[in-house]
Amino acid sequence: MGRFERPAVPDDVERHLEAATSRARRSVLDPLARERGTGTVGFPRRLNLPSLDGTTAAAVQVDETTCGSAVLAMLGLAGDPLAALRLASGDPASRFARLQHAVQAATNRRGLVVAGWPRTYGTPPWGAARFASYGGVRYTHRVAGSRALLEAAVASARAGIPVPLYTGGDVTGGWGSAVPRHVVLLTLADGEGAAGSAVLYEPSGAGLHTVPVAALLDPPPARSGGADVSHSTGERTAARVRKALTAALGGWPHIAWVLLPERAGRWHGDDVRVTMEAT
């Protein structure tokens, strides 16, 4: 796992899970379902919330503005078994919805200067970085302007630390599409270098999408013309990868911003945990 190991399970969580089924235990200790492996390109799986009683509830964002909040909440739950247990002990869907709104309120308190970030814009990258934590690891934010930055994100996932990614379009679709528009979570990656597969949690559909690491680092180009080329095996494979990558990025073609692990610290989810306890 490298220098970033998965958070230890507190004794009180272990005691509480002694009577739980193996499925319930996995859902609490592995909220991102990373033990299930990387899966198959083009065949997304659904991510369900932790549950002790077998309730099946998708880890889906509650509205069009809470993609970042859902990602940060799942990141925090994956790094805090006690928080995951608390969510699993009640109505997971209701508690997850409340947690998303609490996270959004915490991340949007400050905008670029003083004023609060408009809720309709979702979660600002700097607010997300200020809040985000996986166990004791804190994050910083960077504009995605180089392959090296994406390589660092993949390396973090390979070391066991999930990485939030902001996605969007480019200036060809207007400046409105070029800014960060959606947030997904790079949960897992295997292989070395550009080899291997990566898994991304996409909150609008609660999907776990598998894509080649190579495609994440260097997205396949748009489909070229020519009947011979478009029907070749290579073009069909590239089209399948493009489709899988676009779905994994929430329908957007590019990664616009990255939150990378930076230092040790406390998960700010402690500040909103009362929201779940009160439900």
mmCIF file of C-alpha atoms in Angstrom:
data_model
loop_
_atom_site.group_PDB
_atom_site.id
_atom_site.type_symbol
_atom_site.label_atom_id
_atom_site.label_comp_id
_atom_site.label_asym_id
_atom_site.label_seq_id
_atom_site.Cartn_x
_atom_site.Cartn_y
_atom_site.Cartn_z
ATOM 1 C CA MET A 1 0.000 0.000 0.000
ATOM 2 C CA GLY A 2 2.977 2.337 0.094
ATOM 3 C CA ARG A 3 3.287 5.034 2.747
ATOM 4 C CA PHE A 4 -0.475 5.626 2.720
ATOM 5 C CA GLU A 5 -2.121 2.715 4.466
ATOM 6 C CA ARG A 6 -5.834 2.242 4.887
ATOM 7 C CA PRO A 7 -7.124 3.593 8.190
ATOM 8 C CA ALA A 8 -7.012 1.266 11.157
ATOM 9 C CA VAL A 9 -10.333 -0.044 12.457
ATOM 10 C CA PRO A 10 -11.071 1.238 16.002
ATOM 11 C CA ASP A 11 -11.746 -1.385 18.659
ATOM 12 C CA ASP A 12 -15.287 -0.150 19.261
ATOM 13 C CA VAL A 13 -16.084 -0.528 15.558
ATOM 14 C CA GLU A 14 -14.666 -4.057 15.579
ATOM 15 C CA ARG A 15 -16.817 -4.942 18.590
ATOM 16 C CA HIS A 16 -19.926 -3.556 16.961
ATOM 17 C CA LEU A 17 -19.270 -5.543 13.794
ATOM 18 C CA GLU A 18 -18.738 -8.870 15.571
ATOM 19 C CA ALA A 19 -22.392 -9.790 15.132
ATOM 20 C CA ALA A 20 -22.715 -8.297 11.636
ATOM 21 C CA THR A 21 -22.922 -10.370 8.480
ATOM 22 C CA SER A 22 -19.849 -10.517 6.257
ATOM 23 C CA ARG A 23 -21.654 -8.347 3.700
ATOM 24 C CA ALA A 24 -22.504 -5.692 6.281
ATOM 25 C CA ARG A 25 -18.961 -5.744 7.614
ATOM 26 C CA ARG A 26 -17.515 -5.225 4.137
ATOM 27 C CA SER A 27 -19.886 -2.352 3.444
ATOM 28 C CA VAL A 28 -18.697 -0.521 6.567
ATOM 29 C CA LEU A 29 -14.985 -1.209 6.258
ATOM 30 C CA ASP A 30 -14.849 -0.877 2.462
ATOM 31 C CA PRO A 31 -17.426 1.806 1.502
ATOM 32 C CA LEU A 32 -15.828 2.290 -1.931
ATOM 33 C CA ALA A 33 -15.930 -1.460 -2.684
ATOM 34 C CA ARG A 34 -12.243 -1.530 -3.523
ATOM 35 C CA GLU A 35 -11.925 -5.131 -2.407
ATOM 36 C CA ARG A 36 -14.050 -6.044 -5.419
ATOM 37 C CA GLY A 37 -11.150 -5.120 -7.695
ATOM 38 C CA THR A 38 -11.030 -3.041 -10.840
ATOM 39 C CA GLY A 39 -13.813 -4.664 -12.845
ATOM 40 C CA THR A 40 -14.232 -4.601 -16.633
ATOM 41 C CA VAL A 41 -14.093 -1.635 -19.012
ATOM 42 C CA GLY A 42 -17.558 -0.763 -20.279
ATOM 43 C CA PHE A 43 -19.419 -2.578 -17.508
ATOM 44 C CA PRO A 44 -20.008 -0.179 -14.593
ATOM 45 C CA ARG A 45 -21.117 -1.515 -11.221
ATOM 46 C CA ARG A 46 -23.364 0.236 -8.708
ATOM 47 C CA LEU A 47 -21.884 1.507 -5.458
ATOM 48 C CA ASN A 48 -24.203 1.026 -2.493
ATOM 49 C CA LEU A 49 -23.976 2.771 0.857
ATOM 50 C CA PRO A 50 -22.802 1.025 4.025
ATOM 51 C CA SER A 51 -25.668 -0.790 5.756
ATOM 52 C CA LEU A 52 -25.905 -3.083 8.759
ATOM 53 C CA ASP A 53 -29.405 -4.430 8.069
ATOM 54 C CA GLY A 54 -28.961 -5.252 4.389
ATOM 55 C CA THR A 55 -30.668 -2.112 3.088
ATOM 56 C CA THR A 56 -29.654 -1.473 -0.521
ATOM 57 C CA ALA A 57 -29.287 2.237 -1.177
ATOM 58 C CA ALA A 58 -27.184 3.703 -3.967
ATOM 59 C CA ALA A 59 -24.412 6.195 -3.139
ATOM 60 C CA VAL A 60 -25.998 8.792 -5.408
ATOM 61 C CA GLN A 61 -25.824 12.583 -5.262
ATOM 62 C CA VAL A 62 -29.111 14.111 -4.108
ATOM 63 C CA ASP A 63 -29.286 16.950 -6.653
ATOM 64 C CA GLU A 64 -27.359 18.501 -9.523
ATOM 65 C CA THR A 65 -25.187 20.589 -7.173
ATOM 66 C CA THR A 66 -23.978 17.881 -4.785
ATOM 67 C CA CYS A 67 -21.654 15.767 -6.923
ATOM 68 C CA GLY A 68 -18.661 17.178 -5.059
ATOM 69 C CA SER A 69 -20.386 16.766 -1.707
ATOM 70 C CA ALA A 70 -21.194 13.117 -2.466
ATOM 71 C CA VAL A 71 -17.589 12.473 -3.501
ATOM 72 C CA LEU A 72 -16.181 14.147 -0.381
ATOM 73 C CA ALA A 73 -18.628 12.281 1.819
ATOM 74 C CA MET A 74 -17.677 8.889 0.359
ATOM 75 C CA LEU A 75 -13.991 9.799 0.604
ATOM 76 C CA GLY A 76 -14.452 10.657 4.272
ATOM 77 C CA LEU A 77 -16.479 7.519 5.029
ATOM 78 C CA ALA A 78 -13.825 5.339 3.376
ATOM 79 C CA GLY A 79 -11.203 6.877 5.647
ATOM 80 C CA ASP A 80 -13.258 6.782 8.851
ATOM 81 C CA PRO A 81 -14.763 3.377 9.803
ATOM 82 C CA LEU A 82 -16.596 4.927 12.768
ATOM 83 C CA ALA A 83 -18.375 7.445 10.513
ATOM 84 C CA ALA A 84 -19.232 4.637 8.063
ATOM 85 C CA LEU A 85 -20.634 2.565 10.927
ATOM 86 C CA ARG A 86 -22.810 5.443 12.094
ATOM 87 C CA LEU A 87 -24.229 5.956 8.621
ATOM 88 C CA ALA A 88 -24.820 2.204 8.269
ATOM 89 C CA SER A 89 -26.635 2.017 11.605
ATOM 90 C CA GLY A 90 -29.619 4.104 10.502
ATOM 91 C CA ASP A 91 -31.331 4.874 7.220
ATOM 92 C CA PRO A 92 -28.286 5.092 4.905
ATOM 93 C CA ALA A 93 -30.005 7.012 2.090
ATOM 94 C CA SER A 94 -31.472 9.646 4.400
ATOM 95 C CA ARG A 95 -28.244 10.070 6.331
ATOM 96 C CA PHE A 96 -26.188 10.271 3.147
ATOM 97 C CA ALA A 97 -28.476 12.994 1.792
ATOM 98 C CA ARG A 98 -28.126 14.985 5.019
ATOM 99 C CA LEU A 99 -24.382 14.461 4.994
ATOM 100 C CA GLN A 100 -24.130 15.802 1.453
ATOM 101 C CA HIS A 101 -25.939 19.006 2.376
ATOM 102 C CA ALA A 102 -23.796 19.431 5.492
ATOM 103 C CA VAL A 103 -20.619 18.921 3.481
ATOM 104 C CA GLN A 104 -21.814 21.416 0.871
ATOM 105 C CA ALA A 105 -22.455 24.025 3.539
ATOM 106 C CA ALA A 106 -18.942 23.476 4.918
ATOM 107 C CA THR A 107 -17.159 23.651 1.545
ATOM 108 C CA ASN A 108 -19.031 26.666 0.176
ATOM 109 C CA ARG A 109 -18.557 29.076 3.073
ATOM 110 C CA ARG A 110 -15.892 31.005 1.192
ATOM 111 C CA GLY A 111 -15.556 31.812 -2.489
ATOM 112 C CA LEU A 112 -12.528 33.122 -4.320
ATOM 113 C CA VAL A 113 -12.283 36.114 -1.971
ATOM 114 C CA VAL A 114 -14.821 36.594 0.816
ATOM 115 C CA ALA A 115 -18.298 35.930 -0.546
ATOM 116 C CA GLY A 116 -19.704 32.410 -0.387
ATOM 117 C CA TRP A 117 -19.411 30.254 -3.498
ATOM 118 C CA PRO A 118 -22.800 30.119 -5.311
ATOM 119 C CA ARG A 119 -24.591 26.861 -4.525
ATOM 120 C CA THR A 120 -25.642 26.474 -8.173
ATOM 121 C CA TYR A 121 -21.964 26.096 -9.094
ATOM 122 C CA GLY A 122 -21.565 23.081 -6.833
ATOM 123 C CA THR A 123 -18.398 22.638 -4.778
ATOM 124 C CA PRO A 124 -15.380 24.880 -5.521
ATOM 125 C CA PRO A 125 -12.056 22.997 -5.779
ATOM 126 C CA TRP A 126 -10.442 25.127 -3.063
ATOM 127 C CA GLY A 127 -13.375 24.499 -0.716
ATOM 128 C CA ALA A 128 -13.207 20.794 -1.460
ATOM 129 C CA ALA A 129 -9.461 20.705 -0.763
ATOM 130 C CA ARG A 130 -9.975 22.552 2.511
ATOM 131 C CA PHE A 131 -12.536 19.969 3.639
ATOM 132 C CA ALA A 132 -11.300 16.723 2.046
ATOM 133 C CA SER A 133 -9.525 14.073 4.044
ATOM 134 C CA TYR A 134 -8.945 10.354 3.852
ATOM 135 C CA GLY A 135 -8.282 9.246 7.409
ATOM 136 C CA GLY A 136 -5.371 11.431 8.449
ATOM 137 C CA VAL A 137 -4.389 12.513 4.939
ATOM 138 C CA ARG A 138 -5.354 16.016 3.771
ATOM 139 C CA TYR A 139 -5.502 17.381 0.224
ATOM 140 C CA THR A 140 -4.445 20.294 -1.932
ATOM 141 C CA HIS A 141 -5.908 21.331 -5.305
ATOM 142 C CA ARG A 142 -4.236 21.764 -8.676
ATOM 143 C CA VAL A 143 -5.445 22.706 -12.149
ATOM 144 C CA ALA A 144 -5.025 19.666 -14.382
ATOM 145 C CA GLY A 145 -2.547 21.027 -16.886
ATOM 146 C CA SER A 146 -0.064 18.181 -17.263
ATOM 147 C CA ARG A 147 0.237 14.435 -17.594
ATOM 148 C CA ALA A 148 2.521 14.443 -14.536
ATOM 149 C CA LEU A 149 -0.373 15.648 -12.385
ATOM 150 C CA LEU A 150 -2.597 12.813 -13.593
ATOM 151 C CA GLU A 151 0.259 10.363 -13.023
ATOM 152 C CA ALA A 152 0.449 11.618 -9.434
ATOM 153 C CA ALA A 153 -3.297 11.029 -9.044
ATOM 154 C CA VAL A 154 -2.958 7.458 -10.328
ATOM 155 C CA ALA A 155 0.048 6.862 -8.064
ATOM 156 C CA SER A 156 -2.009 8.029 -5.076
ATOM 157 C CA ALA A 157 -4.837 5.643 -5.952
ATOM 158 C CA ARG A 158 -2.332 2.814 -6.334
ATOM 159 C CA ALA A 159 -0.990 3.651 -2.877
ATOM 160 C CA GLY A 160 -4.487 3.345 -1.423
ATOM 161 C CA ILE A 161 -5.523 7.020 -1.323
ATOM 162 C CA PRO A 162 -8.585 7.985 -3.418
ATOM 163 C CA VAL A 163 -8.343 11.202 -5.433
ATOM 164 C CA PRO A 164 -11.232 13.590 -6.274
ATOM 165 C CA LEU A 165 -11.205 14.744 -9.904
ATOM 166 C CA TYR A 166 -13.086 17.693 -11.377
ATOM 167 C CA THR A 167 -14.242 17.201 -14.956
ATOM 168 C CA GLY A 168 -15.491 19.540 -17.677
ATOM 169 C CA GLY A 169 -15.293 20.453 -21.327
ATOM 170 C CA ASP A 170 -12.986 22.750 -23.247
ATOM 171 C CA VAL A 171 -13.219 26.212 -24.810
ATOM 172 C CA THR A 172 -14.600 24.793 -28.066
ATOM 173 C CA GLY A 173 -17.898 24.405 -26.222
ATOM 174 C CA GLY A 174 -17.685 27.891 -24.752
ATOM 175 C CA TRP A 175 -16.064 29.113 -21.551
ATOM 176 C CA GLY A 176 -19.045 27.900 -19.557
ATOM 177 C CA SER A 177 -18.157 24.294 -20.378
ATOM 178 C CA ALA A 178 -14.420 24.788 -19.853
ATOM 179 C CA VAL A 179 -14.728 25.384 -16.105
ATOM 180 C CA PRO A 180 -15.032 22.442 -13.686
ATOM 181 C CA ARG A 181 -18.579 21.065 -14.022
ATOM 182 C CA HIS A 182 -18.625 17.712 -12.235
ATOM 183 C CA VAL A 183 -16.706 15.761 -9.588
ATOM 184 C CA VAL A 184 -15.794 12.070 -9.571
ATOM 185 C CA LEU A 185 -13.523 10.007 -7.339
ATOM 186 C CA LEU A 186 -10.549 7.959 -8.504
ATOM 187 C CA THR A 187 -10.890 5.116 -6.010
ATOM 188 C CA LEU A 188 -8.487 2.449 -7.180
ATOM 189 C CA ALA A 189 -5.745 1.731 -9.707
ATOM 190 C CA ASP A 190 -3.515 -1.248 -10.407
ATOM 191 C CA GLY A 191 -0.554 -1.962 -12.673
ATOM 192 C CA GLU A 192 2.496 0.217 -13.195
ATOM 193 C CA GLY A 193 3.150 3.267 -15.346
ATOM 194 C CA ALA A 194 0.459 3.576 -18.028
ATOM 195 C CA ALA A 195 -0.503 -0.088 -17.674
ATOM 196 C CA GLY A 196 -3.385 -1.414 -15.635
ATOM 197 C CA SER A 197 -6.910 -0.282 -14.867
ATOM 198 C CA ALA A 198 -8.464 2.446 -12.747
ATOM 199 C CA VAL A 199 -11.881 2.722 -11.098
ATOM 200 C CA LEU A 200 -13.838 5.957 -10.761
ATOM 201 C CA TYR A 201 -16.905 6.554 -8.600
ATOM 202 C CA GLU A 202 -19.373 8.719 -10.551
ATOM 203 C CA PRO A 203 -21.985 10.065 -8.105
ATOM 204 C CA SER A 204 -24.825 11.048 -10.459
ATOM 205 C CA GLY A 205 -25.462 7.358 -11.134
ATOM 206 C CA ALA A 206 -23.615 5.852 -8.148
ATOM 207 C CA GLY A 207 -21.513 3.942 -10.659
ATOM 208 C CA LEU A 208 -18.065 2.390 -10.344
ATOM 209 C CA HIS A 209 -16.546 2.744 -13.802
ATOM 210 C CA THR A 210 -13.436 0.901 -14.945
ATOM 211 C CA VAL A 211 -11.128 2.567 -17.473
ATOM 212 C CA PRO A 212 -7.591 1.824 -18.671
ATOM 213 C CA VAL A 213 -4.986 3.888 -16.848
ATOM 214 C CA ALA A 214 -3.534 4.778 -20.253
ATOM 215 C CA ALA A 215 -6.863 6.374 -21.272
ATOM 216 C CA LEU A 216 -7.013 8.344 -18.046
ATOM 217 C CA LEU A 217 -3.522 9.710 -18.674
ATOM 218 C CA ASP A 218 -3.981 10.225 -22.434
ATOM 219 C CA PRO A 219 -7.673 10.275 -23.461
ATOM 220 C CA PRO A 220 -8.277 8.652 -26.862
ATOM 221 C CA PRO A 221 -8.707 11.230 -29.653
ATOM 222 C CA ALA A 222 -12.082 11.915 -31.224
ATOM 223 C CA ARG A 223 -13.165 9.396 -33.823
ATOM 224 C CA SER A 224 -11.440 9.924 -37.151
ATOM 225 C CA GLY A 225 -13.176 9.712 -40.509
ATOM 226 C CA GLY A 226 -12.860 6.993 -43.108
ATOM 227 C CA ALA A 227 -14.897 3.808 -43.393
ATOM 228 C CA ASP A 228 -11.890 1.509 -43.261
ATOM 229 C CA VAL A 229 -10.533 3.131 -40.126
ATOM 230 C CA SER A 230 -13.871 3.503 -38.303
ATOM 231 C CA HIS A 231 -14.652 -0.195 -38.705
ATOM 232 C CA SER A 232 -11.219 -1.472 -37.752
ATOM 233 C CA THR A 233 -10.686 -3.432 -34.560
ATOM 234 C CA GLY A 234 -8.463 -0.686 -33.195
ATOM 235 C CA GLU A 235 -11.093 1.994 -33.805
ATOM 236 C CA ARG A 236 -13.835 -0.087 -32.222
ATOM 237 C CA THR A 237 -11.657 -0.607 -29.153
ATOM 238 C CA ALA A 238 -10.838 3.098 -28.988
ATOM 239 C CA ALA A 239 -14.532 3.965 -29.285
ATOM 240 C CA ARG A 240 -15.388 1.588 -26.434
ATOM 241 C CA VAL A 241 -12.686 3.133 -24.248
ATOM 242 C CA ARG A 242 -13.815 6.677 -25.120
ATOM 243 C CA LYS A 243 -17.379 5.814 -24.179
ATOM 244 C CA ALA A 244 -16.308 4.230 -20.888
ATOM 245 C CA LEU A 245 -14.071 7.185 -20.012
ATOM 246 C CA THR A 246 -16.751 9.761 -20.807
ATOM 247 C CA ALA A 247 -19.243 7.875 -18.621
ATOM 248 C CA ALA A 248 -16.687 7.637 -15.819
ATOM 249 C CA LEU A 249 -16.144 11.408 -15.982
ATOM 250 C CA GLY A 250 -19.878 12.088 -15.701
ATOM 251 C CA GLY A 251 -20.399 12.823 -19.387
ATOM 252 C CA TRP A 252 -17.534 15.313 -19.693
ATOM 253 C CA PRO A 253 -14.438 14.743 -21.855
ATOM 254 C CA HIS A 254 -11.659 16.244 -19.737
ATOM 255 C CA ILE A 255 -10.207 16.304 -16.236
ATOM 256 C CA ALA A 256 -10.028 19.969 -15.279
ATOM 257 C CA TRP A 257 -8.865 19.973 -11.642
ATOM 258 C CA VAL A 258 -7.290 17.459 -9.254
ATOM 259 C CA LEU A 259 -7.221 17.155 -5.461
ATOM 260 C CA LEU A 260 -3.978 15.483 -4.395
ATOM 261 C CA PRO A 261 -2.861 14.157 -0.982
ATOM 262 C CA GLU A 262 -0.713 16.720 0.784
ATOM 263 C CA ARG A 263 -0.319 16.215 4.540
ATOM 264 C CA ALA A 264 -1.654 14.571 7.659
ATOM 265 C CA GLY A 265 -4.619 16.065 9.452
ATOM 266 C CA ARG A 266 -8.098 15.467 10.826
ATOM 267 C CA TRP A 267 -11.125 14.734 8.659
ATOM 268 C CA HIS A 268 -13.460 17.726 8.796
ATOM 269 C CA GLY A 269 -16.312 15.242 8.612
ATOM 270 C CA ASP A 270 -16.079 15.290 12.407
ATOM 271 C CA ASP A 271 -17.640 18.754 12.174
ATOM 272 C CA VAL A 272 -20.730 17.494 10.321
ATOM 273 C CA ARG A 273 -21.047 14.109 12.003
ATOM 274 C CA VAL A 274 -23.740 15.530 14.280
ATOM 275 C CA THR A 275 -25.953 15.709 11.191
ATOM 276 C CA MET A 276 -26.006 11.934 10.950
ATOM 277 C CA GLU A 277 -26.287 11.408 14.692
ATOM 278 C CA ALA A 278 -29.383 13.577 14.826
ATOM 279 C CA THR A 279 -31.284 11.582 12.224
#
